[in-house]
Short mmCIF file of C-alpha atoms and ligand atoms in Angstrom, two decimals:
data_model
loop_
_atom_site.label_atom_id
_atom_site.label_comp_id
_atom_site.label_asym_id
_atom_site.label_seq_id
_atom_site.Cartn_x
_atom_site.Cartn_y
_atom_site.Cartn_z
CA UNK A 1 2.02 -7.99 -17.67
CA UNK A 2 4.10 -7.79 -14.46
CA UNK A 3 6.21 -10.56 -13.09
CA UNK A 4 6.62 -11.18 -9.37
CA UNK A 5 9.43 -13.71 -8.67
CA UNK A 6 10.09 -14.62 -4.93
CA UNK A 7 12.91 -16.20 -3.50
CA UNK A 8 12.11 -18.10 -0.48
CA UNK A 9 12.82 -21.32 1.90
CA UNK A 10 9.11 -21.84 2.06
CA UNK A 11 7.28 -21.42 -1.40
CA UNK A 12 4.28 -23.14 0.06
CA UNK A 13 3.43 -20.29 2.36
CA UNK A 14 2.53 -18.51 -1.05
CA UNK A 15 -0.91 -20.61 -1.40
CA UNK A 16 -2.72 -17.55 -1.19
CA UNK A 17 -1.36 -15.61 -4.09
CA UNK A 18 -2.79 -18.82 -6.21
CA UNK A 19 -6.63 -17.89 -4.94
CA UNK A 20 -9.26 -15.67 -5.54
CA UNK A 21 -8.49 -12.20 -7.39
CA UNK A 22 -4.61 -12.71 -7.72
CA UNK A 23 -5.29 -16.40 -9.33
CA UNK A 24 -7.78 -15.08 -11.90
CA UNK A 25 -5.15 -12.19 -12.63
CA UNK A 26 -2.50 -15.17 -13.40
CA UNK A 27 -5.19 -17.10 -15.63
CA UNK A 28 -5.37 -14.06 -17.99
CA UNK A 29 -1.78 -13.40 -17.73
CA UNK A 30 -2.09 -9.92 -16.48
CA UNK A 31 0.44 -10.82 -13.71
CA UNK A 32 2.69 -13.67 -13.43
CA UNK A 33 4.02 -15.07 -9.80
CA UNK A 34 7.20 -17.42 -9.99
CA UNK A 35 8.51 -19.14 -6.66
CA UNK A 36 12.06 -20.12 -6.36
CA UNK A 37 13.33 -22.18 -3.33
CA UNK A 38 16.88 -21.03 -3.17
CA UNK A 39 17.69 -24.03 -0.97
CA UNK A 40 17.78 -25.62 -4.36
CA UNK A 41 21.20 -23.27 -4.78
CA UNK A 42 22.86 -24.42 -1.52
CA UNK A 43 26.09 -25.67 -2.26
CA UNK A 44 26.73 -28.29 0.09
CA UNK A 45 25.66 -31.88 0.03
CA UNK A 46 23.18 -31.42 3.13
CA UNK A 47 21.77 -28.20 1.35
CA UNK A 48 22.61 -26.00 4.13
CA UNK A 49 21.23 -22.31 3.80
CA UNK A 50 22.33 -20.95 7.36
CA UNK A 51 25.08 -21.08 9.86
CA UNK A 52 26.14 -20.16 13.01
CA UNK A 53 27.06 -16.34 13.63
CA UNK A 54 30.66 -15.19 13.66
CA UNK A 55 31.38 -14.05 17.06
CA UNK A 56 28.93 -16.03 18.86
CA UNK A 57 25.23 -15.59 19.85
CA UNK A 58 22.16 -17.58 19.75
CA UNK A 59 20.41 -18.47 16.30
CA UNK A 60 21.32 -18.92 12.82
CA UNK A 61 22.39 -16.50 10.02
CA UNK A 62 21.38 -16.88 6.24
CA UNK A 63 24.56 -17.88 4.23
CA UNK A 64 25.17 -15.55 1.14
CA UNK A 65 25.80 -18.20 -1.54
CA UNK A 66 22.84 -19.47 -2.22
CA UNK A 67 20.87 -16.06 -2.66
CA UNK A 68 23.50 -15.02 -4.45
CA UNK A 69 23.45 -17.94 -6.89
CA UNK A 70 19.57 -17.92 -6.95
CA UNK A 71 19.59 -14.25 -7.92
CA UNK A 72 22.63 -14.63 -10.76
CA UNK A 73 20.59 -17.69 -12.41
CA UNK A 74 17.22 -15.60 -12.91
CA UNK A 75 16.52 -15.50 -16.44
CA UNK A 76 17.84 -11.86 -17.92
CA UNK A 77 15.10 -9.33 -17.08
CA UNK A 78 12.87 -8.61 -19.90
CA UNK A 79 12.47 -4.83 -18.84
CA UNK A 80 12.68 -2.93 -15.66
CA UNK A 81 13.49 -5.14 -12.82
CA UNK A 82 13.68 -4.25 -9.01
CA UNK A 83 15.29 -6.70 -6.39
CA UNK A 84 13.61 -6.04 -3.07
CA UNK A 85 15.01 -7.32 0.35
CA UNK A 86 12.24 -7.22 2.91
CA UNK A 87 13.41 -6.56 6.28
CA UNK A 88 12.35 -4.13 9.16
CA UNK A 89 15.14 -1.85 8.67
CA UNK A 90 13.85 -0.89 5.02
CA UNK A 91 11.67 2.17 3.98
CA UNK A 92 8.34 1.54 4.84
CA UNK A 93 5.90 0.01 2.29
CA UNK A 94 3.12 2.66 1.55
CA UNK A 95 0.50 3.29 -1.65
CA UNK A 96 2.85 5.57 -3.38
CA UNK A 97 5.52 2.84 -3.66
CA UNK A 98 3.20 0.34 -4.74
CA UNK A 99 1.95 2.65 -7.49
CA UNK A 100 5.77 3.17 -8.51
CA UNK A 101 6.42 -0.63 -8.51
CA UNK A 102 3.13 -1.20 -10.65
CA UNK A 103 4.99 0.67 -13.61
CA UNK A 104 7.62 -2.06 -13.25
CA UNK A 105 8.19 -5.29 -15.60
CA UNK A 106 9.52 -7.58 -12.86
CA UNK A 107 9.69 -7.50 -9.14
CA UNK A 108 11.96 -9.86 -7.12
CA UNK A 109 11.46 -10.27 -3.66
CA UNK A 110 14.30 -11.69 -1.25
CA UNK A 111 12.40 -13.55 1.83
CA UNK A 112 14.73 -13.91 4.52
CA UNK A 113 13.96 -16.06 7.77
CA UNK A 114 15.98 -17.36 10.73
CA UNK A 115 17.75 -14.81 12.97
CA UNK A 116 18.78 -12.79 10.06
CA UNK A 117 21.21 -12.83 7.06
CA UNK A 118 24.71 -12.38 6.32
CA UNK A 119 25.25 -8.61 5.90
CA UNK A 120 26.91 -9.38 2.32
CA UNK A 121 23.23 -10.30 0.97
CA UNK A 122 22.30 -6.76 1.43
CA UNK A 123 24.05 -5.24 -1.78
CA UNK A 124 22.26 -8.13 -3.76
CA UNK A 125 18.94 -5.77 -3.60
CA UNK A 126 18.16 -2.53 -5.07
CA UNK A 127 16.08 -1.45 -2.08
CA UNK A 128 15.27 -2.64 1.32
CA UNK A 129 11.30 -2.42 2.32
CA UNK A 130 9.70 -3.22 5.42
CA UNK A 131 5.73 -3.66 5.88
CA UNK A 132 5.70 -1.69 9.08
CA UNK A 133 7.51 -1.38 12.63
CA UNK A 134 7.09 -5.13 14.03
CA UNK A 135 8.93 -8.28 13.49
CA UNK A 136 7.90 -11.48 11.43
CA UNK A 137 9.33 -14.88 11.39
CA UNK A 138 10.14 -14.25 7.94
CA UNK A 139 9.66 -11.74 4.86
CA UNK A 140 7.09 -14.18 3.01
CA UNK A 141 4.11 -12.37 4.60
CA UNK A 142 5.47 -9.11 3.92
CA UNK A 143 6.08 -9.89 0.18
CA UNK A 144 2.50 -11.51 -0.01
CA UNK A 145 1.02 -8.32 1.23
CA UNK A 146 3.33 -6.12 -1.36
CA UNK A 147 2.21 -8.36 -4.17
CA UNK A 148 -1.37 -7.88 -3.30
CA UNK A 149 -1.08 -4.25 -3.22
CA UNK A 150 0.76 -3.75 -6.48
CA UNK A 151 -1.31 -6.74 -8.40
CA UNK A 152 -4.51 -4.75 -7.83
CA UNK A 153 -3.08 -1.51 -9.52
CA UNK A 154 -2.43 -3.53 -12.60
CA UNK A 155 -5.10 -2.34 -15.43
CA UNK A 156 -7.69 -5.02 -15.67
CA UNK A 157 -6.77 -7.13 -12.09
CA UNK A 158 -9.92 -5.62 -10.52
CA UNK A 159 -11.98 -5.53 -13.51
CA UNK A 160 -12.93 -2.52 -15.42
CA UNK A 161 -15.08 -0.39 -13.14
CA UNK A 162 -13.35 -0.38 -9.90
CA UNK A 163 -10.40 2.07 -10.79
CA UNK A 164 -12.25 5.24 -9.65
CA UNK A 165 -10.52 5.06 -5.90
CA UNK A 166 -7.12 5.82 -7.35
CA UNK A 167 -8.16 9.50 -8.45
CA UNK A 168 -6.04 12.10 -7.17
CA UNK A 169 -8.94 14.08 -6.00
CA UNK A 170 -9.36 11.55 -3.19
CA UNK A 171 -6.07 9.86 -2.79
CA UNK A 172 -4.48 10.24 0.77
CA UNK A 173 -7.99 10.69 2.42
CA UNK A 174 -9.81 7.89 4.13
CA UNK A 175 -12.94 6.60 2.55
CA UNK A 176 -16.31 7.95 3.03
CA UNK A 177 -18.84 5.91 4.76
CA UNK A 178 -21.08 3.84 2.60
CA UNK A 179 -24.67 2.11 2.78
CA UNK A 180 -26.71 -0.04 1.17
CA UNK A 181 -30.40 -1.14 1.43
CA UNK A 182 -32.29 -1.34 4.04
CA UNK A 183 -32.82 2.54 4.44
CA UNK A 184 -33.02 1.81 8.18
CA UNK A 185 -31.79 -1.04 10.04
CA UNK A 186 -32.24 -1.71 13.99
CA UNK A 187 -33.15 2.10 14.15
CA UNK A 188 -29.86 3.44 12.26
CA UNK A 189 -30.87 5.22 9.20
CA UNK A 190 -29.10 5.83 6.25
CA UNK A 191 -28.12 9.62 5.81
CA UNK A 192 -30.97 11.49 3.87
CA UNK A 193 -28.68 13.20 1.52
CA UNK A 194 -27.68 9.77 0.01
CA UNK A 195 -31.34 8.83 -0.55
CA UNK A 196 -32.28 12.26 -2.49
CA UNK A 197 -30.67 11.40 -5.75
CA UNK A 198 -29.13 15.04 -5.61
CA UNK A 199 -25.61 14.28 -7.35
CA UNK A 200 -23.80 17.24 -6.47
CA UNK A 201 -24.98 17.31 -2.90
CA UNK A 202 -23.82 13.47 -2.58
CA UNK A 203 -20.61 14.33 -3.67
CA UNK A 204 -20.06 17.09 -1.40
CA UNK A 205 -21.16 15.20 1.52
CA UNK A 206 -18.70 12.39 0.78
CA UNK A 207 -15.97 14.71 0.36
CA UNK A 208 -16.75 16.27 3.85
CA UNK A 209 -17.14 12.87 5.54
CA UNK A 210 -13.57 11.97 3.90
CA UNK A 211 -12.00 14.96 5.27
CA UNK A 212 -13.90 14.37 8.59
CA UNK A 213 -12.64 11.08 9.17
CA UNK A 214 -9.02 11.74 7.90
CA UNK A 215 -8.88 14.48 10.39
CA UNK A 216 -10.25 12.70 13.29
CA UNK A 217 -8.55 9.13 12.70
CA UNK A 218 -5.59 9.94 10.85
CA UNK A 219 -4.36 13.55 11.18
CA UNK A 220 -0.73 12.46 10.29
CA UNK A 221 -2.46 11.90 6.84
CA UNK A 222 -3.59 15.60 6.90
CA UNK A 223 -0.15 17.03 6.94
CA UNK A 224 0.81 16.43 3.28
CA UNK A 225 -2.93 16.48 2.06
CA UNK A 226 -3.59 19.31 -0.64
CA UNK A 227 -6.96 20.98 -0.34
CA UNK A 228 -8.98 22.27 -3.58
CA UNK A 229 -10.86 25.73 -3.16
CA UNK A 230 -14.01 23.66 -2.93
CA UNK A 231 -13.08 22.17 0.48
CA UNK A 232 -12.79 25.74 2.20
CA UNK A 233 -16.59 25.55 3.08
CA UNK A 234 -16.57 22.10 4.20
CA UNK A 235 -13.51 22.64 6.45
CA UNK A 236 -15.39 25.94 7.88
CA UNK A 237 -18.20 23.55 8.70
CA UNK A 238 -15.91 20.74 10.04
CA UNK A 239 -14.28 23.35 12.25
CA UNK A 240 -17.52 24.33 13.66
CA UNK A 241 -18.37 20.79 14.61
CA UNK A 242 -15.31 19.70 15.90
CA UNK A 243 -12.92 21.97 18.13
CA UNK A 244 -9.89 19.51 17.57
CA UNK A 245 -10.11 20.27 13.69
CA UNK A 246 -10.40 24.15 14.31
CA UNK A 247 -6.88 24.04 15.52
CA UNK A 248 -5.76 23.57 11.75
CA UNK A 249 -7.62 26.38 10.12
CA UNK A 250 -4.40 28.02 9.28
CA UNK A 251 -3.68 25.02 6.90
CA UNK A 252 -6.63 26.38 4.64
CA UNK A 253 -7.25 29.98 5.21
CA UNK A 254 -5.32 30.50 1.81
CA UNK A 255 -8.36 28.97 0.17
CA UNK A 256 -10.73 31.59 1.39
CA UNK A 257 -12.61 33.03 -1.37
CA UNK A 258 -11.66 36.68 -2.04
CA UNK A 259 -14.31 39.06 -1.40
CA UNK A 260 -15.26 40.37 -5.00
CA UNK A 261 -13.90 44.00 -5.96
CA UNK A 262 -16.39 46.19 -7.14
CA UNK A 263 -15.99 48.05 -10.40
CA UNK A 264 -16.65 51.83 -10.66
C1 4H7 B 301 15.28 -10.04 6.64
C2 4H7 B 301 16.18 -9.73 7.84
C3 4H7 B 301 10.46 -8.20 7.40
C4 4H7 B 301 14.00 -10.69 7.10
C5 4H7 B 301 15.74 -9.91 9.14
C6 4H7 B 301 10.90 -9.31 7.84
C7 4H7 B 301 9.50 -7.97 9.59
C8 4H7 B 301 9.62 -7.47 8.26
C9 4H7 B 301 13.81 -10.77 8.58
C10 4H7 B 301 14.84 -10.58 9.41
C11 4H7 B 301 10.89 -9.72 9.02
C12 4H7 B 301 8.69 -6.47 8.05
C13 4H7 B 301 15.25 -11.73 11.36
C14 4H7 B 301 14.29 -9.73 11.64
C15 4H7 B 301 14.85 -12.06 12.75
C16 4H7 B 301 13.70 -9.93 13.16
C17 4H7 B 301 14.34 -11.34 14.89
C18 4H7 B 301 12.51 -11.61 8.93
N1 4H7 B 301 10.27 -9.05 9.99
N2 4H7 B 301 14.63 -10.70 10.66
N3 4H7 B 301 14.85 -10.89 13.55
N4 4H7 B 301 8.31 -5.38 8.95
N5 4H7 B 301 11.81 -10.85 9.49
O1 4H7 B 301 8.86 -5.90 6.81
#
């Protein structure tokens, strides 16, 4: 059981996490999602959570007191808890971070809004994380994306059969093309090998297509990818088929099978 706690001024924005797969995961007690409106921790009689910036300028800035009070009022952690601030200045979220978070007992997301927050809020968090290099009206949508990415890694959330995708063999590569019936649609045929029933050839074809797509669409992902010796033949074929892949051949030369030395 992993608990997601969200501190937000707009808890109604989180309706999507009460639907579909995440709803089922909560009904089965695989995850818990608690929404806390930190306006309830505002100190003033008008429940102000923001104020004008010192030094002047347009817009409003989140005050530190309500968020600090809300964090201090969290029930004591029942295990590993990470407090996360959603902000475009954070480390960019990725699958590796999602995996690491899925080992936590509780993730607390602090969602800012308005023009920004008082700098003294920053040290409330253990880490600052961004969804990517773009600006949102608030941290809520980023928090929902991260909750979804982490929740699906919790055993049982996707059901029993859907865990193969996380194996280390294919991790870091784009997915291979998939087909279902009919075998021909508007002149477009399903690749013959997939109809052959030849399991080893199908596995090899899928690996090759994953490598092809990753090289062509996301060469940045290939930088850190670790090949296995069986990739050597596939990479040589891909280099023949795509001049732009040929340029990478130094990356796999060390996989080349050594000629067998003859015994006297
Ligand atoms: C925290 C600090 C996350 C939250 C500042 C949040 C993009 C992301 C926000 C801000 C977010 C992301 C204040 C930054 C208003 C932009 C005009 C809310 N935007 N804002 N500024 N990439 N916005 O994960």
